[in-house]
Amino acid sequence: MDKKIQKILNRNIFKVIAQAADELGQPAFVIGGFVRDIILNRPSTDIDIMTVGNGIMLAEKVGEKLGLKQKVTVFKNFGTAMLRYRNLDIEFVGARRESYQRNSRKPIVEDGTLEDDQKRRDFTINAMAIQLNGQNYGDFIDPFNGIEDLRLGIIRTPLDPDITFSDDPLRMMRAIRFATQLGFSINDETLSAIARNRNRMSIVSPERTMEELNKIVLADKPSKGIILMEETGLLPLVFPELQKMKGVDSIKGIAHKDNFYHTLKVLDQLAHKSDNLWLRWSAILHDIAKPATKRFVEGIGWTFYGHNYVGAKMVPGIFKRMKLPLNEKMKFVQKMVELHMRPIALVEEEVTDSAVRRLLFDAGDDIDDLMTLCEADITSKNQEKVRRHLENFQIVRQKLKEIDEKDAIRNFQPPVSGEEIMETFGIPPGREIGIIKNAIKDAILDGLISNNHEEAYRLMLDKAAEIGLYPVNRQAT
Ligand code: ATP
Ligand code: MG
């Protein structure tokens, strides 16, 4: 451990900060996540510098010494300042003492000592400090033995967890997020305090909650965090739709699978294949409408008819409440949810060219993501079945590739345009155009004609004749 810290402290930037701090006569420390991450060998470019005294003055002096005075950004209201040096984001803040009111997670802040500042930190592993002044350069100050918790892989609050979490309930989500990201466990008292204080989540904004949830979703094994949220009772408050998926119903001895654990398995399997946050959200939401569409049908068993369509319709409401983006990212998730059964349906029946073309047409450029999601969606315990499905998916992928190269369906452009149809038959915009264009598209997807202008033009003439339209004589007009 000593060696790693030593190495980091040899960097010029820390020497400059130390010099500036000594000139101002202010104790200064590297603190928090950066210290934690050095020891964990997780390279980080966010550095927090805490000083007993004025943080803004220290930042300005450091900026001066580095010759980048203009680039110091000052947040006067918060008493903090930031500067960017090479690839590093360095934040300066004065040591503070915080006190909380019942109805807000924003504290009343006063100047404080080093000890006050370390006490206000969320977890022992986030409260370690390294001093940067003269004689004391490199001193490791760790009043809550965070180094031991780091070694053992434990998340624990420095003070009484009931107070820590009630003061700022976002810390409950942070505890679960760090446990998930770092593969740590949460100490028993800390964990039970999360369960006791869960209703305090009501004072946290959805934006902040989602920032943490998204970090959980992006972890190597996201299920860990979601299970911790479920066990502590945070899940029904943050994400009731997901909570509803938990549990099995049984009628006449027939039970369906637990869709909550199935979803988590899909999410974990997907996490091995893709870092795309929105594809991971698609995994979380792919079966979200199963509780709403669940029915027991005599002679068939449990059914979830239309859960992909109903699920896609639920996405905007969930995204809106969770303050997730309502743009093309949401549309992507909707599309994934809606189409998630198509590839598997394809392999269960016969993989015909026209079915592959239709899938390619509907999925467009998102076809690879859809295939990745569907492969992750195979969670059977029967290894033989899993093997067979994955093999079939390989066949579908191969077919997709062949047909994509041959027929240019992926970003389908109608070979005959609406304008050309209107001109040819001398008609104004109207439903006939749609009928003809659809007939051409269907014929191409079904493989009746190739995707080119000549064949499409001929089909247009035939289809138009069926509905009583004939080309106008251009010479005459
Ligand atoms: P990451 O950057 O991965 O989110 P981090 O620990 O650096 O992890 P930041 O949000 O950057 O987290 O915060 C930096 C430090 O500030 C933390 O290590 C912790 O000491 C302190 N901190 C941040 N948020 C809180 C909070 N809500 N309550 C108490 N201390 C906090
Ligand atoms: Mg950080």
Short mmCIF file of C-alpha atoms and ligand atoms in Angstrom, two decimals:
data_model
loop_
_atom_site.label_atom_id
_atom_site.label_comp_id
_atom_site.label_asym_id
_atom_site.label_seq_id
_atom_site.Cartn_x
_atom_site.Cartn_y
_atom_site.Cartn_z
CA MET A 1 0.00 0.00 0.00
CA ASP A 2 2.75 2.41 1.01
CA LYS A 3 4.46 1.91 -2.34
CA LYS A 4 1.38 2.78 -4.36
CA ILE A 5 0.83 5.96 -2.41
CA GLN A 6 4.49 6.84 -2.62
CA LYS A 7 4.42 6.47 -6.37
CA ILE A 8 1.38 8.67 -6.75
CA LEU A 9 2.83 11.32 -4.45
CA ASN A 10 5.87 11.61 -6.68
CA ARG A 11 3.67 13.15 -9.31
CA ASN A 12 4.39 16.76 -9.94
CA ILE A 13 0.79 17.86 -9.42
CA PHE A 14 0.78 16.84 -5.75
CA LYS A 15 4.11 18.56 -5.16
CA VAL A 16 2.66 21.75 -6.61
CA ILE A 17 -0.43 21.53 -4.43
CA ALA A 18 1.78 20.93 -1.38
CA GLN A 19 3.87 24.00 -2.17
CA ALA A 20 0.81 26.18 -2.63
CA ALA A 21 -0.71 24.90 0.60
CA ASP A 22 2.50 25.55 2.54
CA GLU A 23 2.75 29.08 1.17
CA LEU A 24 -0.81 29.77 2.35
CA GLY A 25 -0.11 28.03 5.64
CA GLN A 26 -3.10 25.73 5.12
CA PRO A 27 -3.15 22.01 5.84
CA ALA A 28 -4.16 20.19 2.65
CA PHE A 29 -5.10 16.58 1.91
CA VAL A 30 -6.01 14.25 -0.92
CA ILE A 31 -9.17 12.59 0.31
CA GLY A 32 -12.04 10.27 -0.53
CA GLY A 33 -12.58 8.26 -3.69
CA PHE A 34 -9.18 9.00 -5.21
CA VAL A 35 -7.32 7.59 -2.19
CA ARG A 36 -9.61 4.56 -2.11
CA ASP A 37 -9.06 3.91 -5.80
CA ILE A 38 -5.25 4.15 -5.66
CA ILE A 39 -5.20 1.44 -3.03
CA LEU A 40 -7.63 -0.67 -5.07
CA ASN A 41 -5.58 -0.19 -8.25
CA ARG A 42 -8.54 1.43 -9.97
CA PRO A 43 -7.01 4.29 -11.89
CA SER A 44 -9.02 7.45 -11.40
CA THR A 45 -8.75 10.97 -12.84
CA ASP A 46 -11.01 12.72 -10.29
CA ILE A 47 -9.02 14.13 -7.41
CA ASP A 48 -10.55 15.73 -4.32
CA ILE A 49 -8.32 18.08 -2.37
CA MET A 50 -9.56 19.17 1.04
CA THR A 51 -7.90 21.98 2.93
CA VAL A 52 -8.44 23.35 6.42
CA GLY A 53 -9.04 26.91 5.29
CA ASN A 54 -10.06 28.48 2.01
CA GLY A 55 -10.41 25.98 -0.85
CA ILE A 56 -10.87 28.62 -3.54
CA MET A 57 -7.67 30.44 -2.59
CA LEU A 58 -5.74 27.20 -2.70
CA ALA A 59 -7.15 26.34 -6.13
CA GLU A 60 -6.20 29.75 -7.48
CA LYS A 61 -2.70 29.50 -6.16
CA VAL A 62 -2.27 26.04 -7.65
CA GLY A 63 -3.66 27.31 -10.96
CA GLU A 64 -1.15 30.16 -10.92
CA LYS A 65 1.76 27.82 -10.27
CA LEU A 66 0.65 25.57 -13.09
CA GLY A 67 0.28 28.62 -15.34
CA LEU A 68 -3.44 28.08 -15.93
CA LYS A 69 -5.13 30.75 -13.89
CA GLN A 70 -8.01 31.17 -16.35
CA LYS A 71 -8.95 27.55 -16.12
CA VAL A 72 -9.90 27.60 -12.44
CA THR A 73 -13.67 27.41 -12.13
CA VAL A 74 -14.99 28.87 -8.91
CA PHE A 75 -18.31 27.93 -7.30
CA LYS A 76 -18.59 30.73 -4.81
CA ASN A 77 -21.88 29.55 -3.29
CA PHE A 78 -20.36 26.19 -2.44
CA GLY A 79 -16.93 27.52 -1.48
CA THR A 80 -15.36 25.11 -3.96
CA ALA A 81 -13.19 25.42 -7.05
CA MET A 82 -12.23 23.07 -9.85
CA LEU A 83 -9.36 22.95 -12.21
CA ARG A 84 -8.43 20.75 -15.09
CA TYR A 85 -4.80 19.83 -15.46
CA ARG A 86 -3.89 17.44 -18.27
CA ASN A 87 -6.46 14.65 -17.93
CA LEU A 88 -7.13 15.32 -14.25
CA ASP A 89 -10.20 16.97 -12.73
CA ILE A 90 -9.15 18.42 -9.42
CA GLU A 91 -11.69 19.78 -6.97
CA PHE A 92 -10.71 21.96 -4.01
CA VAL A 93 -12.89 22.36 -0.95
CA GLY A 94 -12.44 23.69 2.55
CA ALA A 95 -12.85 21.26 5.47
CA ARG A 96 -16.45 21.39 6.62
CA ARG A 97 -18.84 20.38 9.28
CA GLU A 98 -22.37 19.55 8.29
CA SER A 99 -25.69 19.52 10.05
CA TYR A 100 -28.93 18.28 8.57
CA GLN A 101 -32.58 19.15 8.75
CA ARG A 102 -35.34 16.58 8.58
CA ASN A 103 -36.78 17.57 5.23
CA SER A 104 -33.70 18.00 3.07
CA ARG A 105 -30.54 16.12 2.20
CA LYS A 106 -28.73 19.42 1.71
CA PRO A 107 -26.79 20.18 4.88
CA ILE A 108 -26.12 23.43 6.66
CA VAL A 109 -22.37 23.82 6.19
CA GLU A 110 -19.83 25.47 8.49
CA ASP A 111 -16.05 25.58 8.40
CA GLY A 112 -14.61 22.63 10.23
CA THR A 113 -11.50 20.68 11.14
CA LEU A 114 -9.94 17.72 9.35
CA GLU A 115 -11.73 15.46 11.81
CA ASP A 116 -15.13 17.12 11.17
CA ASP A 117 -14.62 16.65 7.47
CA GLN A 118 -13.72 12.99 7.72
CA LYS A 119 -16.73 12.35 9.95
CA ARG A 120 -19.17 13.74 7.39
CA ARG A 121 -18.00 11.22 4.75
CA ASP A 122 -20.32 8.40 3.81
CA PHE A 123 -18.17 5.29 4.29
CA THR A 124 -14.97 4.41 6.07
CA ILE A 125 -13.33 3.52 2.75
CA ASN A 126 -14.23 7.00 1.46
CA ALA A 127 -12.86 8.89 4.46
CA MET A 128 -9.13 8.18 4.16
CA ALA A 129 -6.85 11.18 3.67
CA ILE A 130 -3.22 11.75 2.71
CA GLN A 131 -1.58 14.93 3.88
CA LEU A 132 0.34 17.10 1.42
CA ASN A 133 2.23 19.53 3.67
CA GLY A 134 6.00 19.88 4.17
CA GLN A 135 7.14 17.59 6.98
CA ASN A 136 3.89 15.65 6.91
CA TYR A 137 3.89 15.02 3.18
CA GLY A 138 2.47 11.52 2.64
CA ASP A 139 1.00 11.02 6.15
CA PHE A 140 -1.93 8.63 5.98
CA ILE A 141 -4.85 9.74 8.14
CA ASP A 142 -7.48 7.09 8.57
CA PRO A 143 -9.48 7.58 11.79
CA PHE A 144 -12.11 4.90 10.99
CA ASN A 145 -9.69 2.23 9.81
CA GLY A 146 -10.97 2.40 6.27
CA ILE A 147 -7.85 0.60 5.11
CA GLU A 148 -8.93 -2.51 6.99
CA ASP A 149 -12.44 -2.37 5.51
CA LEU A 150 -10.90 -1.94 2.11
CA ARG A 151 -8.78 -5.03 2.67
CA LEU A 152 -11.77 -7.05 3.90
CA GLY A 153 -14.15 -5.66 1.29
CA ILE A 154 -16.63 -4.04 3.66
CA ILE A 155 -18.90 -1.03 3.28
CA ARG A 156 -19.48 0.62 6.65
CA THR A 157 -20.45 4.11 7.77
CA PRO A 158 -17.95 5.97 9.99
CA LEU A 159 -20.64 7.01 12.48
CA ASP A 160 -24.04 5.61 13.54
CA PRO A 161 -25.53 4.39 10.26
CA ASP A 162 -29.07 5.38 11.28
CA ILE A 163 -27.95 8.99 11.54
CA THR A 164 -25.76 8.83 8.44
CA PHE A 165 -28.60 7.47 6.30
CA SER A 166 -31.37 9.54 7.77
CA ASP A 167 -29.28 12.71 7.24
CA ASP A 168 -28.61 11.96 3.58
CA PRO A 169 -30.59 8.96 2.35
CA LEU A 170 -28.81 9.00 -1.02
CA ARG A 171 -26.00 7.29 0.91
CA MET A 172 -28.15 4.15 1.06
CA MET A 173 -28.08 3.91 -2.72
CA ARG A 174 -24.37 4.75 -2.67
CA ALA A 175 -23.69 1.92 -0.20
CA ILE A 176 -25.37 -0.56 -2.52
CA ARG A 177 -23.68 0.96 -5.56
CA PHE A 178 -20.18 0.67 -4.05
CA ALA A 179 -20.90 -2.89 -2.87
CA THR A 180 -21.92 -3.75 -6.43
CA GLN A 181 -19.11 -1.92 -8.24
CA LEU A 182 -16.37 -3.13 -5.94
CA GLY A 183 -17.79 -6.57 -5.16
CA PHE A 184 -17.86 -5.68 -1.43
CA SER A 185 -20.32 -6.68 1.25
CA ILE A 186 -22.24 -4.27 3.43
CA ASN A 187 -21.58 -4.58 7.14
CA ASP A 188 -24.60 -5.94 9.10
CA GLU A 189 -25.44 -2.82 11.10
CA THR A 190 -25.06 -0.67 8.03
CA LEU A 191 -27.30 -3.00 6.01
CA SER A 192 -30.04 -3.17 8.62
CA ALA A 193 -29.94 0.62 8.92
CA ILE A 194 -30.70 0.86 5.20
CA ALA A 195 -33.78 -1.28 5.71
CA ARG A 196 -34.89 0.84 8.68
CA ASN A 197 -34.37 4.14 6.92
CA ARG A 198 -35.72 3.17 3.51
CA ASN A 199 -38.65 5.56 3.61
CA ARG A 200 -36.22 8.46 3.87
CA MET A 201 -35.66 7.92 0.12
CA SER A 202 -38.64 10.22 -0.34
CA ILE A 203 -36.41 13.28 0.10
CA VAL A 204 -33.93 12.21 -2.61
CA SER A 205 -34.48 13.53 -6.12
CA PRO A 206 -35.06 10.91 -8.81
CA GLU A 207 -32.07 12.27 -10.76
CA ARG A 208 -29.63 11.45 -7.95
CA THR A 209 -31.24 8.09 -7.29
CA MET A 210 -30.94 7.18 -10.96
CA GLU A 211 -27.31 8.25 -11.11
CA GLU A 212 -26.60 5.55 -8.54
CA LEU A 213 -28.96 3.00 -10.10
CA ASN A 214 -27.29 3.48 -13.48
CA LYS A 215 -23.89 2.85 -11.91
CA ILE A 216 -25.31 -0.37 -10.47
CA VAL A 217 -26.68 -1.30 -13.89
CA LEU A 218 -23.25 -0.68 -15.44
CA ALA A 219 -21.38 -2.85 -12.93
CA ASP A 220 -19.95 -6.26 -13.87
CA LYS A 221 -22.67 -8.04 -11.94
CA PRO A 222 -25.64 -5.68 -11.66
CA SER A 223 -27.93 -8.29 -10.07
CA LYS A 224 -26.00 -7.93 -6.83
CA GLY A 225 -27.16 -4.35 -6.34
CA ILE A 226 -30.73 -4.98 -7.39
CA ILE A 227 -30.99 -7.92 -4.99
CA LEU A 228 -29.61 -5.71 -2.20
CA MET A 229 -32.23 -3.09 -3.07
CA GLU A 230 -34.90 -5.78 -2.88
CA GLU A 231 -33.66 -7.17 0.43
CA THR A 232 -33.48 -3.75 2.07
CA GLY A 233 -36.87 -2.66 0.76
CA LEU A 234 -35.52 0.12 -1.47
CA LEU A 235 -36.65 -1.57 -4.67
CA PRO A 236 -40.43 -1.10 -4.30
CA LEU A 237 -39.79 2.60 -3.58
CA VAL A 238 -37.39 3.19 -6.46
CA PHE A 239 -38.66 0.74 -9.05
CA PRO A 240 -42.04 -0.80 -8.15
CA GLU A 241 -42.53 -2.39 -11.57
CA LEU A 242 -39.42 -4.50 -11.08
CA GLN A 243 -40.43 -5.48 -7.55
CA LYS A 244 -43.77 -6.73 -8.91
CA MET A 245 -41.95 -9.31 -11.01
CA LYS A 246 -40.82 -11.16 -7.91
CA GLY A 247 -42.62 -14.31 -6.88
CA VAL A 248 -44.40 -17.22 -8.49
CA ASP A 249 -48.06 -18.12 -8.77
CA SER A 250 -49.17 -21.69 -8.87
CA ILE A 251 -52.52 -23.06 -10.04
CA LYS A 252 -53.28 -26.76 -10.04
CA GLY A 253 -49.68 -27.50 -9.32
CA ILE A 254 -48.44 -25.49 -12.31
CA ALA A 255 -46.10 -22.63 -11.44
CA HIS A 256 -44.50 -20.08 -13.77
CA LYS A 257 -40.88 -19.07 -13.38
CA ASP A 258 -39.92 -16.16 -11.13
CA ASN A 259 -39.60 -13.32 -13.60
CA PHE A 260 -37.57 -11.16 -11.22
CA TYR A 261 -34.72 -13.64 -10.95
CA HIS A 262 -35.00 -14.50 -14.63
CA THR A 263 -34.63 -10.80 -15.49
CA LEU A 264 -31.59 -10.46 -13.24
CA LYS A 265 -29.96 -13.44 -14.88
CA VAL A 266 -30.58 -11.97 -18.32
CA LEU A 267 -29.10 -8.69 -17.13
CA ASP A 268 -25.97 -10.38 -15.73
CA GLN A 269 -25.53 -12.45 -18.89
CA LEU A 270 -25.90 -9.34 -21.01
CA ALA A 271 -23.37 -7.52 -18.82
CA HIS A 272 -20.78 -10.04 -20.00
CA LYS A 273 -21.47 -9.09 -23.60
CA SER A 274 -22.20 -5.38 -23.65
CA ASP A 275 -21.44 -2.14 -21.78
CA ASN A 276 -24.26 -0.30 -23.50
CA LEU A 277 -26.35 1.19 -20.67
CA TRP A 278 -29.50 1.26 -22.79
CA LEU A 279 -29.15 -2.32 -23.91
CA ARG A 280 -28.80 -3.21 -20.24
CA TRP A 281 -31.99 -1.25 -19.54
CA SER A 282 -33.65 -3.24 -22.31
CA ALA A 283 -32.70 -6.42 -20.45
CA ILE A 284 -34.20 -5.04 -17.24
CA LEU A 285 -37.41 -4.11 -19.00
CA HIS A 286 -37.83 -6.88 -21.56
CA ASP A 287 -40.37 -8.79 -19.45
CA ILE A 288 -41.65 -5.86 -17.38
CA ALA A 289 -45.25 -6.41 -18.54
CA LYS A 290 -45.36 -10.06 -17.51
CA PRO A 291 -47.19 -9.33 -14.25
CA ALA A 292 -49.73 -7.19 -16.13
CA THR A 293 -50.38 -9.76 -18.88
CA LYS A 294 -50.22 -12.92 -16.81
CA ARG A 295 -53.13 -15.36 -17.22
CA PHE A 296 -53.69 -18.99 -16.45
CA VAL A 297 -55.27 -20.74 -19.40
CA GLU A 298 -56.89 -24.11 -18.84
CA GLY A 299 -55.01 -26.79 -20.74
CA ILE A 300 -52.14 -24.48 -21.66
CA GLY A 301 -50.80 -23.10 -18.39
CA TRP A 302 -49.42 -19.65 -17.66
CA THR A 303 -49.42 -17.22 -20.56
CA PHE A 304 -48.11 -13.68 -20.98
CA TYR A 305 -49.66 -12.82 -24.34
CA GLY A 306 -48.55 -9.49 -25.73
CA HIS A 307 -46.17 -8.76 -22.86
CA ASN A 308 -43.62 -7.42 -25.35
CA TYR A 309 -46.08 -4.87 -26.77
CA VAL A 310 -47.51 -3.90 -23.38
CA GLY A 311 -43.95 -3.69 -22.04
CA ALA A 312 -42.88 -1.33 -24.82
CA LYS A 313 -45.86 0.89 -23.95
CA MET A 314 -44.83 0.97 -20.27
CA VAL A 315 -41.33 2.25 -21.05
CA PRO A 316 -42.14 5.98 -21.45
CA GLY A 317 -43.98 6.14 -18.12
CA ILE A 318 -41.12 4.45 -16.31
CA PHE A 319 -38.47 6.61 -18.01
CA LYS A 320 -40.40 9.78 -17.27
CA ARG A 321 -40.80 9.02 -13.57
CA MET A 322 -37.18 7.95 -13.27
CA LYS A 323 -35.97 11.03 -15.16
CA LEU A 324 -34.24 8.89 -17.75
CA PRO A 325 -33.88 10.41 -21.23
CA LEU A 326 -37.06 10.56 -23.31
CA ASN A 327 -35.24 10.71 -26.63
CA GLU A 328 -33.90 8.14 -29.09
CA LYS A 329 -32.39 6.18 -26.17
CA MET A 330 -35.86 5.52 -24.83
CA LYS A 331 -37.08 4.64 -28.33
CA PHE A 332 -34.23 2.15 -28.62
CA VAL A 333 -35.29 0.49 -25.36
CA GLN A 334 -38.90 0.38 -26.52
CA LYS A 335 -37.86 -1.24 -29.75
CA MET A 336 -35.77 -3.86 -27.97
CA VAL A 337 -38.62 -4.68 -25.58
CA GLU A 338 -41.12 -4.93 -28.41
CA LEU A 339 -38.92 -7.12 -30.62
CA HIS A 340 -37.28 -9.29 -27.96
CA MET A 341 -39.27 -12.43 -28.85
CA ARG A 342 -38.76 -12.26 -32.60
CA PRO A 343 -35.36 -13.97 -32.97
CA ILE A 344 -36.33 -16.83 -30.67
CA ALA A 345 -39.62 -17.29 -32.49
CA LEU A 346 -37.59 -17.46 -35.66
CA VAL A 347 -35.40 -20.33 -34.50
CA GLU A 348 -38.24 -22.24 -32.92
CA GLU A 349 -39.95 -22.36 -36.28
CA GLU A 350 -38.04 -22.59 -39.52
CA VAL A 351 -35.54 -19.87 -40.38
CA THR A 352 -37.07 -18.74 -43.66
CA ASP A 353 -35.54 -15.97 -45.73
CA SER A 354 -38.66 -13.88 -45.57
CA ALA A 355 -38.86 -14.08 -41.76
CA VAL A 356 -35.22 -13.00 -41.58
CA ARG A 357 -35.89 -10.11 -43.98
CA ARG A 358 -38.83 -8.94 -41.87
CA LEU A 359 -36.75 -9.05 -38.72
CA LEU A 360 -34.01 -7.09 -40.41
CA PHE A 361 -36.55 -4.58 -41.68
CA ASP A 362 -38.07 -4.03 -38.22
CA ALA A 363 -34.81 -3.96 -36.26
CA GLY A 364 -32.72 -1.98 -38.75
CA ASP A 365 -29.29 -1.02 -37.44
CA ASP A 366 -30.21 -2.28 -33.98
CA ILE A 367 -30.28 -5.89 -35.15
CA ASP A 368 -26.95 -6.81 -33.52
CA ASP A 369 -28.02 -5.41 -30.17
CA LEU A 370 -31.30 -7.28 -30.45
CA MET A 371 -29.49 -10.55 -31.13
CA THR A 372 -27.19 -9.93 -28.16
CA LEU A 373 -30.20 -9.31 -25.90
CA CYS A 374 -31.93 -12.45 -27.12
CA GLU A 375 -28.90 -14.61 -26.54
CA ALA A 376 -28.70 -13.26 -22.99
CA ASP A 377 -32.41 -14.09 -22.61
CA ILE A 378 -31.66 -17.83 -22.69
CA THR A 379 -31.58 -18.82 -19.02
CA SER A 380 -32.72 -22.42 -19.06
CA LYS A 381 -31.09 -24.74 -16.53
CA ASN A 382 -31.09 -27.43 -19.19
CA GLN A 383 -27.62 -27.13 -20.69
CA GLU A 384 -28.56 -29.12 -23.78
CA LYS A 385 -31.40 -26.70 -24.51
CA VAL A 386 -29.12 -23.71 -24.00
CA ARG A 387 -26.55 -25.18 -26.37
CA ARG A 388 -29.18 -25.88 -29.03
CA HIS A 389 -30.64 -22.36 -28.80
CA LEU A 390 -27.26 -20.68 -29.03
CA GLU A 391 -26.39 -22.82 -32.02
CA ASN A 392 -29.63 -21.81 -33.72
CA PHE A 393 -28.88 -18.17 -33.02
CA GLN A 394 -25.60 -18.63 -34.84
CA ILE A 395 -27.57 -19.83 -37.85
CA VAL A 396 -29.85 -16.80 -37.63
CA ARG A 397 -26.85 -14.47 -37.39
CA GLN A 398 -25.33 -16.09 -40.46
CA LYS A 399 -28.59 -15.79 -42.39
CA LEU A 400 -28.97 -12.18 -41.30
CA LYS A 401 -25.54 -11.45 -42.67
CA GLU A 402 -26.19 -13.12 -46.00
CA ILE A 403 -29.52 -11.45 -46.54
CA ASP A 404 -28.25 -8.10 -45.35
CA GLU A 405 -25.49 -8.22 -47.95
CA LYS A 406 -27.81 -9.45 -50.70
CA ASP A 407 -30.98 -7.43 -50.21
CA ALA A 408 -30.05 -4.18 -48.42
CA ILE A 409 -33.02 -4.44 -46.07
CA ARG A 410 -31.35 -3.03 -42.96
CA ASN A 411 -31.98 0.62 -43.82
CA PHE A 412 -34.74 -0.04 -46.25
CA GLN A 413 -35.33 2.75 -48.76
CA PRO A 414 -38.42 2.20 -50.91
CA PRO A 415 -37.14 1.62 -54.48
CA VAL A 416 -40.15 3.54 -55.82
CA SER A 417 -40.91 6.78 -54.00
CA GLY A 418 -44.27 8.28 -53.15
CA GLU A 419 -43.58 11.17 -55.54
CA GLU A 420 -42.93 8.81 -58.40
CA ILE A 421 -46.22 7.01 -57.74
CA MET A 422 -48.17 10.29 -57.66
CA GLU A 423 -46.52 11.48 -60.85
CA THR A 424 -46.98 8.21 -62.71
CA PHE A 425 -50.71 8.02 -62.02
CA GLY A 426 -51.39 11.73 -61.80
CA ILE A 427 -52.89 11.43 -58.34
CA PRO A 428 -52.66 13.65 -55.22
CA PRO A 429 -51.38 12.35 -51.85
CA GLY A 430 -53.79 9.77 -50.46
CA ARG A 431 -54.18 6.23 -49.23
CA GLU A 432 -53.47 4.67 -52.66
CA ILE A 433 -49.81 5.67 -52.32
CA GLY A 434 -49.51 3.79 -49.03
CA ILE A 435 -51.24 0.72 -50.47
CA ILE A 436 -48.85 0.57 -53.41
CA LYS A 437 -45.74 1.25 -51.32
CA ASN A 438 -46.72 -1.44 -48.84
CA ALA A 439 -47.34 -3.95 -51.59
CA ILE A 440 -43.84 -3.29 -52.94
CA LYS A 441 -42.27 -3.54 -49.49
CA ASP A 442 -44.11 -6.80 -48.70
CA ALA A 443 -43.13 -8.32 -52.03
CA ILE A 444 -39.48 -7.52 -51.38
CA LEU A 445 -39.56 -8.84 -47.82
CA ASP A 446 -41.34 -12.00 -48.96
CA GLY A 447 -38.76 -12.48 -51.69
CA LEU A 448 -41.28 -12.24 -54.54
CA ILE A 449 -39.27 -9.48 -56.20
CA SER A 450 -35.75 -8.17 -55.69
CA ASN A 451 -35.00 -4.85 -54.09
CA ASN A 452 -34.48 -2.80 -57.26
CA HIS A 453 -36.30 -0.09 -59.17
CA GLU A 454 -37.12 -2.08 -62.27
CA GLU A 455 -38.94 -4.93 -60.53
CA ALA A 456 -40.59 -2.60 -58.05
CA TYR A 457 -41.85 -0.37 -60.91
CA ARG A 458 -43.45 -3.33 -62.65
CA LEU A 459 -45.13 -4.42 -59.43
CA MET A 460 -46.37 -0.87 -58.92
CA LEU A 461 -48.11 -0.95 -62.31
CA ASP A 462 -49.75 -4.32 -61.52
CA LYS A 463 -50.88 -3.29 -58.06
CA ALA A 464 -52.22 0.03 -59.33
CA ALA A 465 -54.23 -1.69 -62.05
CA GLU A 466 -55.85 -3.84 -59.35
CA ILE A 467 -57.21 -0.73 -57.70
CA GLY A 468 -58.17 0.91 -60.97
CA LEU A 469 -55.23 3.24 -61.49
CA TYR A 470 -53.45 3.64 -64.82
CA PRO A 471 -50.46 5.72 -65.79
CA VAL A 472 -51.26 9.12 -67.21
CA ASN A 473 -49.95 9.85 -70.68
CA ARG A 474 -47.15 12.29 -70.00
CA GLN A 475 -47.04 13.67 -73.53
CA ALA A 476 -50.69 14.65 -73.28
CA THR A 477 -50.34 16.68 -70.08
P1 ATP B 1 -17.22 7.82 -7.74
O1 ATP B 1 -16.41 8.95 -8.26
O2 ATP B 1 -16.93 6.49 -8.30
O3 ATP B 1 -18.68 8.14 -7.72
P2 ATP B 1 -16.40 8.70 -5.17
O4 ATP B 1 -16.24 8.04 -3.84
O5 ATP B 1 -15.24 9.48 -5.68
O6 ATP B 1 -16.84 7.60 -6.20
P3 ATP B 1 -17.87 11.11 -5.38
O7 ATP B 1 -19.33 11.31 -5.52
O8 ATP B 1 -16.95 11.56 -6.44
O9 ATP B 1 -17.68 9.58 -5.06
O10 ATP B 1 -17.47 11.82 -4.01
C1 ATP B 1 -16.14 12.01 -3.55
C2 ATP B 1 -16.07 11.81 -2.04
O11 ATP B 1 -16.98 12.70 -1.39
C3 ATP B 1 -16.48 10.42 -1.58
O12 ATP B 1 -15.42 9.51 -1.64
C4 ATP B 1 -16.95 10.69 -0.18
O13 ATP B 1 -15.86 10.83 0.70
C5 ATP B 1 -17.60 12.05 -0.29
N1 ATP B 1 -19.04 11.96 -0.57
C6 ATP B 1 -19.65 12.01 -1.77
N2 ATP B 1 -20.99 11.95 -1.65
C7 ATP B 1 -21.24 11.87 -0.34
C8 ATP B 1 -22.43 11.79 0.45
N3 ATP B 1 -23.63 11.77 -0.12
N4 ATP B 1 -22.30 11.75 1.79
C9 ATP B 1 -21.09 11.77 2.37
N5 ATP B 1 -19.94 11.83 1.70
C10 ATP B 1 -19.99 11.89 0.37
MG MG B 2 -15.23 10.70 -7.53
#
